[in-house]
CSV table of N, CA and C in Angstrom, one decimal:
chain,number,residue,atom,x,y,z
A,1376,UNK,N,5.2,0.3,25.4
A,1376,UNK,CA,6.3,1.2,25.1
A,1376,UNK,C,5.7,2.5,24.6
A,1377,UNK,N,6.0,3.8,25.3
A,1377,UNK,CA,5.8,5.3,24.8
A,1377,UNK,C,6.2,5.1,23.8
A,1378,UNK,N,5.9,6.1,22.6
A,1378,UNK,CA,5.9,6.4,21.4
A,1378,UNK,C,6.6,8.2,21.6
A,1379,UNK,N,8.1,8.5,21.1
A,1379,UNK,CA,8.0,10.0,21.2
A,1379,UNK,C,7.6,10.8,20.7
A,1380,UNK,N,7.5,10.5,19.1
A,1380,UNK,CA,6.8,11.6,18.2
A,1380,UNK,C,5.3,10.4,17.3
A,1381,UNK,N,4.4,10.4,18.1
A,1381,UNK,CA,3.1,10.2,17.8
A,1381,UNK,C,2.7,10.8,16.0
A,1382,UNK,N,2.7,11.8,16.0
A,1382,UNK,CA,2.4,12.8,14.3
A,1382,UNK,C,3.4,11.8,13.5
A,1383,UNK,N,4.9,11.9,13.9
A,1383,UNK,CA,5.5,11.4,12.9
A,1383,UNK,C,5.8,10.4,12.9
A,1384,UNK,N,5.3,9.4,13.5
A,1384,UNK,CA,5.0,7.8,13.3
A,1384,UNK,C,3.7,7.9,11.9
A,1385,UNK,N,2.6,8.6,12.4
A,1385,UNK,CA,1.7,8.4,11.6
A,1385,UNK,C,2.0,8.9,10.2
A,1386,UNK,N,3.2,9.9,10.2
A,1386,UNK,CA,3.3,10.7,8.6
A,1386,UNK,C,4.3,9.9,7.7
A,1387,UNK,N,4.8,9.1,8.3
A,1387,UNK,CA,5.9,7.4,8.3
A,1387,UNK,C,4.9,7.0,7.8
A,1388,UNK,N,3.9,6.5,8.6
A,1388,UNK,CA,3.2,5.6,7.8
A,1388,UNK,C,2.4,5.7,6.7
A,1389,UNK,N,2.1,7.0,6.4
A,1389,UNK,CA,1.4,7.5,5.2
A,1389,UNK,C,2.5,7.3,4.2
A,1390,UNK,N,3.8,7.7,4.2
A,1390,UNK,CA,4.8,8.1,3.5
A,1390,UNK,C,5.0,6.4,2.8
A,1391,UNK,N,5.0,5.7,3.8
A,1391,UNK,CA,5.9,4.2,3.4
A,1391,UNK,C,4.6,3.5,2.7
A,1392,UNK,N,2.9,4.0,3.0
A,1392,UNK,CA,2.1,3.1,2.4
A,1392,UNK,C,1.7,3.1,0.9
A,1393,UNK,N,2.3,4.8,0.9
A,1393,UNK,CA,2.2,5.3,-0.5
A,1393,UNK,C,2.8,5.0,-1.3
A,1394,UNK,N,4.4,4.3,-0.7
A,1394,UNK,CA,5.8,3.6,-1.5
A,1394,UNK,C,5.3,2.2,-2.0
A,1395,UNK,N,4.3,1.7,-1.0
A,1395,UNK,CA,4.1,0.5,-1.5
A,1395,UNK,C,3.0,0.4,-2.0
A,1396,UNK,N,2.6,1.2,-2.1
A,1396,UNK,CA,1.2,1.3,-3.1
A,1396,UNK,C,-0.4,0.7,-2.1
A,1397,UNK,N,0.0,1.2,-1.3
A,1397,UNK,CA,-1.2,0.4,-0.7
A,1397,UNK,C,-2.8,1.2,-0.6
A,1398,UNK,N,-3.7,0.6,-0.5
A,1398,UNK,CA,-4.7,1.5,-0.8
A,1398,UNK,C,-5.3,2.2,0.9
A,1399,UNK,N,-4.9,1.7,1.8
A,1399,UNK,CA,-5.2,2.3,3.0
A,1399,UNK,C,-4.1,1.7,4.3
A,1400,UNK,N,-3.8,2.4,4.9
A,1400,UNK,CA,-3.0,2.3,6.0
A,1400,UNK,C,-3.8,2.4,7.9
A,1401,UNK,N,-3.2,1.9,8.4
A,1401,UNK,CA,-3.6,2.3,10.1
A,1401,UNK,C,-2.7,3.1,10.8
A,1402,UNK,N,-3.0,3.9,11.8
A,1402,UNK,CA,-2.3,4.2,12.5
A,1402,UNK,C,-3.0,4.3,13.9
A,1403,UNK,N,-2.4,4.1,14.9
A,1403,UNK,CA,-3.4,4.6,16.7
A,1403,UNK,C,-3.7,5.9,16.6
A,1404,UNK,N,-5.2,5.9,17.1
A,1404,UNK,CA,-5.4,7.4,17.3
A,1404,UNK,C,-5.2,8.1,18.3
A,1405,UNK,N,-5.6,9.9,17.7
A,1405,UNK,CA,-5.6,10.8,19.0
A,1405,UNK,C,-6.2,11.9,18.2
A,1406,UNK,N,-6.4,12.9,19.1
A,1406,UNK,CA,-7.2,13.7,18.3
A,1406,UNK,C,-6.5,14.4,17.8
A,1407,UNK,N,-4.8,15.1,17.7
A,1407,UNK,CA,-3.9,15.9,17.1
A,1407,UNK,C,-4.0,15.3,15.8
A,1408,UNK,N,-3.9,13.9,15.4
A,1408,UNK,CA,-3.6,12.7,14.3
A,1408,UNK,C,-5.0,12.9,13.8
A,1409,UNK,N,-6.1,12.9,14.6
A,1409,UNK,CA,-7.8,13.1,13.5
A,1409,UNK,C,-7.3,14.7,12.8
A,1410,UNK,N,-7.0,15.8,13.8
A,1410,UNK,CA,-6.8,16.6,13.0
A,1410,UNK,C,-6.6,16.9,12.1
A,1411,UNK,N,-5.6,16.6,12.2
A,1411,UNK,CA,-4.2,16.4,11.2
A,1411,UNK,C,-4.8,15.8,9.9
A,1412,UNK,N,-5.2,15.1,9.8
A,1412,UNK,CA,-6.2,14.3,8.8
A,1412,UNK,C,-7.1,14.7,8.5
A,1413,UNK,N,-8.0,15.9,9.1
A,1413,UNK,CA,-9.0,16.5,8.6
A,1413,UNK,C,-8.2,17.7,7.9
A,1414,UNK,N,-6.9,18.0,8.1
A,1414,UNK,CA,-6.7,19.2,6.9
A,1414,UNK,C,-6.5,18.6,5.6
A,1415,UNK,N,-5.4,17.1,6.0
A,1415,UNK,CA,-5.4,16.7,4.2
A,1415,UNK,C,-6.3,16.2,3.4
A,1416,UNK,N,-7.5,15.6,4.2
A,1416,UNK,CA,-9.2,15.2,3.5
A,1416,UNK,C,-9.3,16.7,2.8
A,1417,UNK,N,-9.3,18.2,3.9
A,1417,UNK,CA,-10.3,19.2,2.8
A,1417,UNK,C,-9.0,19.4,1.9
A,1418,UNK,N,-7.6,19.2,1.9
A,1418,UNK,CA,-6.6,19.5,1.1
A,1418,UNK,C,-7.0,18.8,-0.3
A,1419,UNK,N,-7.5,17.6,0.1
A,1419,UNK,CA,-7.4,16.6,-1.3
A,1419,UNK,C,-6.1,15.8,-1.2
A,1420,UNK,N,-5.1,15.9,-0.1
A,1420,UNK,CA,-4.2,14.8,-0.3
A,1420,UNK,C,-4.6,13.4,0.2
A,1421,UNK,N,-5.4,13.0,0.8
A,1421,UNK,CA,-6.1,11.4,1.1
A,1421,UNK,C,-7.8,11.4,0.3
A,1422,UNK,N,-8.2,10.2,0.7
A,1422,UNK,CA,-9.6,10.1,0.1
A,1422,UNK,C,-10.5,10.3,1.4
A,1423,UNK,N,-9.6,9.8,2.8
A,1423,UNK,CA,-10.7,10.4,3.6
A,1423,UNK,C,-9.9,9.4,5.0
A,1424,UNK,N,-11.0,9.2,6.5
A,1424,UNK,CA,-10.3,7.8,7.6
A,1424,UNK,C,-11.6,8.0,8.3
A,1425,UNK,N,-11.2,6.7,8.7
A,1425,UNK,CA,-12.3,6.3,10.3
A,1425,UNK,C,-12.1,5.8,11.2
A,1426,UNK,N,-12.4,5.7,12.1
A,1426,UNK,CA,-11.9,5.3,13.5
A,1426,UNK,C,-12.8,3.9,13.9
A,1427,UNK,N,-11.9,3.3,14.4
A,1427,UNK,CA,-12.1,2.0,14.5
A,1427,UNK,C,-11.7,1.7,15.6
A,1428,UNK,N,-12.3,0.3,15.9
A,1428,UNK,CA,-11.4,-0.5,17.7
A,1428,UNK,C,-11.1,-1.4,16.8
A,1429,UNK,N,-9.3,-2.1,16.9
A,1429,UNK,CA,-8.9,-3.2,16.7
A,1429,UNK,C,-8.8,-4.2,18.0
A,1430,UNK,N,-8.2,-5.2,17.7
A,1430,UNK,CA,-8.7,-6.5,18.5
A,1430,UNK,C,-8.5,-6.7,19.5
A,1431,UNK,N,-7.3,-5.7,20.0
A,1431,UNK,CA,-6.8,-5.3,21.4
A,1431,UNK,C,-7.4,-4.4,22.0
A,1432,UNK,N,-8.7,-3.8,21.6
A,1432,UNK,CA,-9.3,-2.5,22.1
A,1432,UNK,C,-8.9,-1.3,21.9
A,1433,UNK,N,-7.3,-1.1,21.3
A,1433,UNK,CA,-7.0,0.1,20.8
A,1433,UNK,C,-8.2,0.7,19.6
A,1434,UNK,N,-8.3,2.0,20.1
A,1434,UNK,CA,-8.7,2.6,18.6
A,1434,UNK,C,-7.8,3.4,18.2
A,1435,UNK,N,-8.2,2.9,16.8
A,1435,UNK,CA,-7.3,3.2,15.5
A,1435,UNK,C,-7.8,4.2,14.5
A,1436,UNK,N,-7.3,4.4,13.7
A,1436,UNK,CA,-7.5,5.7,12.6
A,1436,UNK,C,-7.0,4.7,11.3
A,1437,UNK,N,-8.5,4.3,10.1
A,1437,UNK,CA,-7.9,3.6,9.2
A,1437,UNK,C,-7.7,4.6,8.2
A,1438,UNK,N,-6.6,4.9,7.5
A,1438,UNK,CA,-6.3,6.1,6.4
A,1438,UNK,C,-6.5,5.7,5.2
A,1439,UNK,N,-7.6,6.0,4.0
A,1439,UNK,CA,-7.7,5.4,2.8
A,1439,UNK,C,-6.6,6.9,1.9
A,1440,UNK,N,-5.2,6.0,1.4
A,1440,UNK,CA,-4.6,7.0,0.7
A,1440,UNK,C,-5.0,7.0,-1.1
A,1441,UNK,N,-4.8,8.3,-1.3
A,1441,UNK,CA,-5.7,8.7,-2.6
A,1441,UNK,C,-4.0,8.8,-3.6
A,1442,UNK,N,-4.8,8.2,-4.8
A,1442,UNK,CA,-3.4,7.9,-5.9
A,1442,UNK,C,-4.1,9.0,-7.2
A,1443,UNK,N,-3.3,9.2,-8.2
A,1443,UNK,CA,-3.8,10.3,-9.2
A,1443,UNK,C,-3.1,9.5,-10.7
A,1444,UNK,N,-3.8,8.6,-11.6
A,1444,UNK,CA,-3.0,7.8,-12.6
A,1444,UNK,C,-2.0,7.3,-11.9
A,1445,UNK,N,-1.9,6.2,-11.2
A,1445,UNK,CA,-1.2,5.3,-10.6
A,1445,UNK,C,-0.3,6.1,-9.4
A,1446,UNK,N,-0.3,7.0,-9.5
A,1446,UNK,CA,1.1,7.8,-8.8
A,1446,UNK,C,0.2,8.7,-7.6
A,1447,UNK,N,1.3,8.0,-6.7
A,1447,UNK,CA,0.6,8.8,-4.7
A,1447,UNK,C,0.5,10.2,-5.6
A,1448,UNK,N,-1.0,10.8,-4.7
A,1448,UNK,CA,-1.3,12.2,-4.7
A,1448,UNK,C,-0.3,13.2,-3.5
A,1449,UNK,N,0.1,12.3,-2.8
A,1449,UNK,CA,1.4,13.0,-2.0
A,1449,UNK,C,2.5,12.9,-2.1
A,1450,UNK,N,3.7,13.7,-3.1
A,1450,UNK,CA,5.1,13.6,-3.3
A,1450,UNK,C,5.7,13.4,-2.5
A,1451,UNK,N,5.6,14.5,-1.1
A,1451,UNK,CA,6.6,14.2,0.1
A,1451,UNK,C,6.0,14.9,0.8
A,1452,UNK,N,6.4,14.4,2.0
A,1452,UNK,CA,5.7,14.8,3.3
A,1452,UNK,C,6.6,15.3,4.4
A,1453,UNK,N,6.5,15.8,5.0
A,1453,UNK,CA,8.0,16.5,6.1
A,1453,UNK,C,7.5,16.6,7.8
A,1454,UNK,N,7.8,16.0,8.7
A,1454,UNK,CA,7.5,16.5,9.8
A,1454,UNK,C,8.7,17.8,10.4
A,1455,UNK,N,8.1,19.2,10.4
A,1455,UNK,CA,8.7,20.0,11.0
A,1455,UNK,C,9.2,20.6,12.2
A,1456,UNK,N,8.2,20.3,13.1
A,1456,UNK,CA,8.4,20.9,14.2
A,1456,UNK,C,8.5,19.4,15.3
A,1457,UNK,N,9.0,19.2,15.5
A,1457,UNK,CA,9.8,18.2,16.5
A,1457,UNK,C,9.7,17.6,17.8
A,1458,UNK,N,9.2,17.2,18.8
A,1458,UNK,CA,9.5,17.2,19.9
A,1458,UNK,C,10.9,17.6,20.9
A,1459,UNK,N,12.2,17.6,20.0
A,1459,UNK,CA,13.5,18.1,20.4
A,1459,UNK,C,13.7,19.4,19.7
A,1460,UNK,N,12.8,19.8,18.6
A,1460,UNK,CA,12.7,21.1,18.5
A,1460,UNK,C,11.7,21.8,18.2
A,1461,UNK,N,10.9,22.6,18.8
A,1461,UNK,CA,9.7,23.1,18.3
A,1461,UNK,C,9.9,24.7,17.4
A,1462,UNK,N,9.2,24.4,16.2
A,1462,UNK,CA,8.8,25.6,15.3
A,1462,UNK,C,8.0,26.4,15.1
A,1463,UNK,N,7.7,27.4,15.4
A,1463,UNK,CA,6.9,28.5,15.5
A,1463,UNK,C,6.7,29.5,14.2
A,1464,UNK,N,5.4,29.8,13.5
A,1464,UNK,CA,5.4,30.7,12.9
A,1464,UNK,C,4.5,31.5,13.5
A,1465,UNK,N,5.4,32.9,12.7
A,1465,UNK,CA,4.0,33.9,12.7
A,1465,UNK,C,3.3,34.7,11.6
A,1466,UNK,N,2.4,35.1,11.5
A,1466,UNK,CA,1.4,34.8,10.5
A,1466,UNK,C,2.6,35.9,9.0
A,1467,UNK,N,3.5,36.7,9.4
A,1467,UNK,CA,4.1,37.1,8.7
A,1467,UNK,C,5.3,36.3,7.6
A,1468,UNK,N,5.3,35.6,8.7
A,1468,UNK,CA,6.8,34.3,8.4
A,1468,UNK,C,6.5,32.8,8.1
A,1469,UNK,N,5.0,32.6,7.9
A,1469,UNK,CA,4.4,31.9,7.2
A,1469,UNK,C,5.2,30.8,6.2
A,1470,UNK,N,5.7,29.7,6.4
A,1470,UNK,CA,6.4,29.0,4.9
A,1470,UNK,C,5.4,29.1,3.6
A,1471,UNK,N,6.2,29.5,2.5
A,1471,UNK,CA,5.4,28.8,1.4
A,1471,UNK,C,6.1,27.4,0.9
A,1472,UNK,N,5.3,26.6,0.8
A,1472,UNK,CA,5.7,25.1,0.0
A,1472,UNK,C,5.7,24.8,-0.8
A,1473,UNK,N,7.1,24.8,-1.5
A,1473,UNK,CA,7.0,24.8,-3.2
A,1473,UNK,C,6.1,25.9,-4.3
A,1474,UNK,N,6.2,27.4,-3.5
A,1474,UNK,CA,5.7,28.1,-4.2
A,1474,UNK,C,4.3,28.0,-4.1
A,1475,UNK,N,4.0,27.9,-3.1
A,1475,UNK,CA,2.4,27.6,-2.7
A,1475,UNK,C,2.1,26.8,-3.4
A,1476,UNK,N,2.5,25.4,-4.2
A,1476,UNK,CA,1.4,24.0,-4.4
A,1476,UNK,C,1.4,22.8,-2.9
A,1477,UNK,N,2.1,23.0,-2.2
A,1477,UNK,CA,2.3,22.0,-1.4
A,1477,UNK,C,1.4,23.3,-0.1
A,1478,UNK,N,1.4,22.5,0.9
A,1478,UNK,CA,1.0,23.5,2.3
A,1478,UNK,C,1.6,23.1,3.7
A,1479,UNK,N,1.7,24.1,4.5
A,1479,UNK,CA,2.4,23.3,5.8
A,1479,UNK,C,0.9,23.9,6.6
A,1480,UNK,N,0.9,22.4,7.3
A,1480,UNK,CA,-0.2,21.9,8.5
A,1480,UNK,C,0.6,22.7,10.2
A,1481,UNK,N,-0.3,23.7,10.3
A,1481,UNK,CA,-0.1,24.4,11.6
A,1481,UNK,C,-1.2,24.3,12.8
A,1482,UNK,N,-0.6,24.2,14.2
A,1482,UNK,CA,-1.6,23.5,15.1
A,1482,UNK,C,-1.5,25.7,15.6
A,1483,UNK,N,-2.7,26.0,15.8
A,1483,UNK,CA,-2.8,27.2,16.4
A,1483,UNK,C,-3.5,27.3,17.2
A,1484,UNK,N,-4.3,28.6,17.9
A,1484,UNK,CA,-4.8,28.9,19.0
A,1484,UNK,C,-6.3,28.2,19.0
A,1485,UNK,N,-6.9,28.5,17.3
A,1485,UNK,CA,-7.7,28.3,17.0
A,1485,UNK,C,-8.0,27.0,16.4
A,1486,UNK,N,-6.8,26.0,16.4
A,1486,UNK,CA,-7.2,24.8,16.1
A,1486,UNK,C,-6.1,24.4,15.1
A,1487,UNK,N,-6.3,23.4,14.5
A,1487,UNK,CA,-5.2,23.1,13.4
A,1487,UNK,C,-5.9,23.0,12.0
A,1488,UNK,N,-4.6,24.0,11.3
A,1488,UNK,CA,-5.1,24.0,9.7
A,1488,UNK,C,-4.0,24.4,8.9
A,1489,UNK,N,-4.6,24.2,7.8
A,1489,UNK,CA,-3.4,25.0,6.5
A,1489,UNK,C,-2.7,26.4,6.8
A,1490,UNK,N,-2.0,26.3,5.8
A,1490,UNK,CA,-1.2,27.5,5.8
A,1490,UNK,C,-2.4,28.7,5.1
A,1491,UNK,N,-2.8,28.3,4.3
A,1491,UNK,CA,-3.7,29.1,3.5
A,1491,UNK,C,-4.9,29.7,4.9
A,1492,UNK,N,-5.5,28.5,5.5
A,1492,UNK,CA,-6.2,29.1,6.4
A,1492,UNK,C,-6.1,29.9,7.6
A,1493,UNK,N,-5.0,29.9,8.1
A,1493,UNK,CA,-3.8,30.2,8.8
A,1493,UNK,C,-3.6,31.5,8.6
A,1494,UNK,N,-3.7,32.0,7.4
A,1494,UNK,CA,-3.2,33.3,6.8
A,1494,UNK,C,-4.4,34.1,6.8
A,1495,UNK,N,-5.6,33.5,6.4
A,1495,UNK,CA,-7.0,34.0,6.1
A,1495,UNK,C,-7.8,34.7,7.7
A,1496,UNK,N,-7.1,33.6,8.4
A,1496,UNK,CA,-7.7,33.5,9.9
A,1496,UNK,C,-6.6,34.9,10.9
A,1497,UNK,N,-5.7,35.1,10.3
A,1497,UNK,CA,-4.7,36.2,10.7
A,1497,UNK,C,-4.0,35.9,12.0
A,1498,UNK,N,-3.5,34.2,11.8
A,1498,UNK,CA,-3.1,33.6,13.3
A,1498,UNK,C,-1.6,33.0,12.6
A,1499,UNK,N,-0.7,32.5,13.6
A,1499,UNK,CA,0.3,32.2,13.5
A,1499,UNK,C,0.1,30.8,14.3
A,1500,UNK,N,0.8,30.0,14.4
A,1500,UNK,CA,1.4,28.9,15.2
A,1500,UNK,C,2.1,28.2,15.2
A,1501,UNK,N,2.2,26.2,16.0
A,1501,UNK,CA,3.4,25.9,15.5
A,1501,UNK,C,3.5,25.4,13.6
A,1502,UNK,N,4.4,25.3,13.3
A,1502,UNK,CA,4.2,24.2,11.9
A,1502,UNK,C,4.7,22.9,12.2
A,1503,UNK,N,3.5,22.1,12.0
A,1503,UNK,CA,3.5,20.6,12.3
A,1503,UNK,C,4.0,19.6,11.4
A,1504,UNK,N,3.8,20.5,10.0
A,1504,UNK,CA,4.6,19.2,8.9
A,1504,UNK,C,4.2,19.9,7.9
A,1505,UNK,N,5.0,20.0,6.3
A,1505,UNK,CA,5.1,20.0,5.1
A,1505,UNK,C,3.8,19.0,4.3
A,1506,UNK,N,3.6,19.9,3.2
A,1506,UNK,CA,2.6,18.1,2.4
A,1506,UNK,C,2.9,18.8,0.6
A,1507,UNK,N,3.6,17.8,0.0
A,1507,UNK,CA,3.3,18.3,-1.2
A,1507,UNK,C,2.8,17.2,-2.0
């Protein structure tokens, strides 16, 4: 069975492993999803992932989530841009997230990154999801 939104299966799964306190989660990989994962490793919102074959030969992305005194290092997490609707920024119209402590993950020309880097880099693209 296709999967329609891939990203936000995976940002589910971060979201629900965090509720249950779990110390790492799975999800199937791809490389939008490693991405995606290398902005919240340099963010500091996970501890880190690796890719793995499980028993079916899928490979997978194992996500070790990072906690701060008992409590998820991630409040909430948002997928924005949609497969039924896609979101666009430009480097002027940029979101801030909660006053710049949170960041929105944008896939651009030059690759996918923060908003902070995004701004530095003087590029716009889509916004792929909220992280606070």
């Amino acid at each position: 069975m296709t999967m329609s939104d891939p990203l936000g299966d995976m940002l589910t799964r971060i979201r629900n492993g965090q509720r249950a306190r779990l110390s790492d989660v799975d999800s199937p990989a791809s490389r939008l999803r490693a991405h995606v994962l290398d902005v919240l490793k340099r963010e500091g919102y996970i501890r880190g992932y690796t890719q793995r074959e499980s028993s079916n030969g899928q490979v997978e992305l194992k996500i070790e989530l990072k906690y701060h005194d008992g409590d998820p290092v991630i409040q909430k997490i948002l997928r924005i841009s949609k497969p039924g609707r896609r979101v666009y920024a430009s480097i002027k119209s940029l979101p801030k997230v909660y006053n710049g402590l949170g960041i929105s993950i944008l896939s651009t020309p030059r690759g996918v990154m923060s908003d902070g880097e995004a701004r530095a880099a003087n590029v716009g693209g889509e916004v792929l999801c909220e992280v606070f």
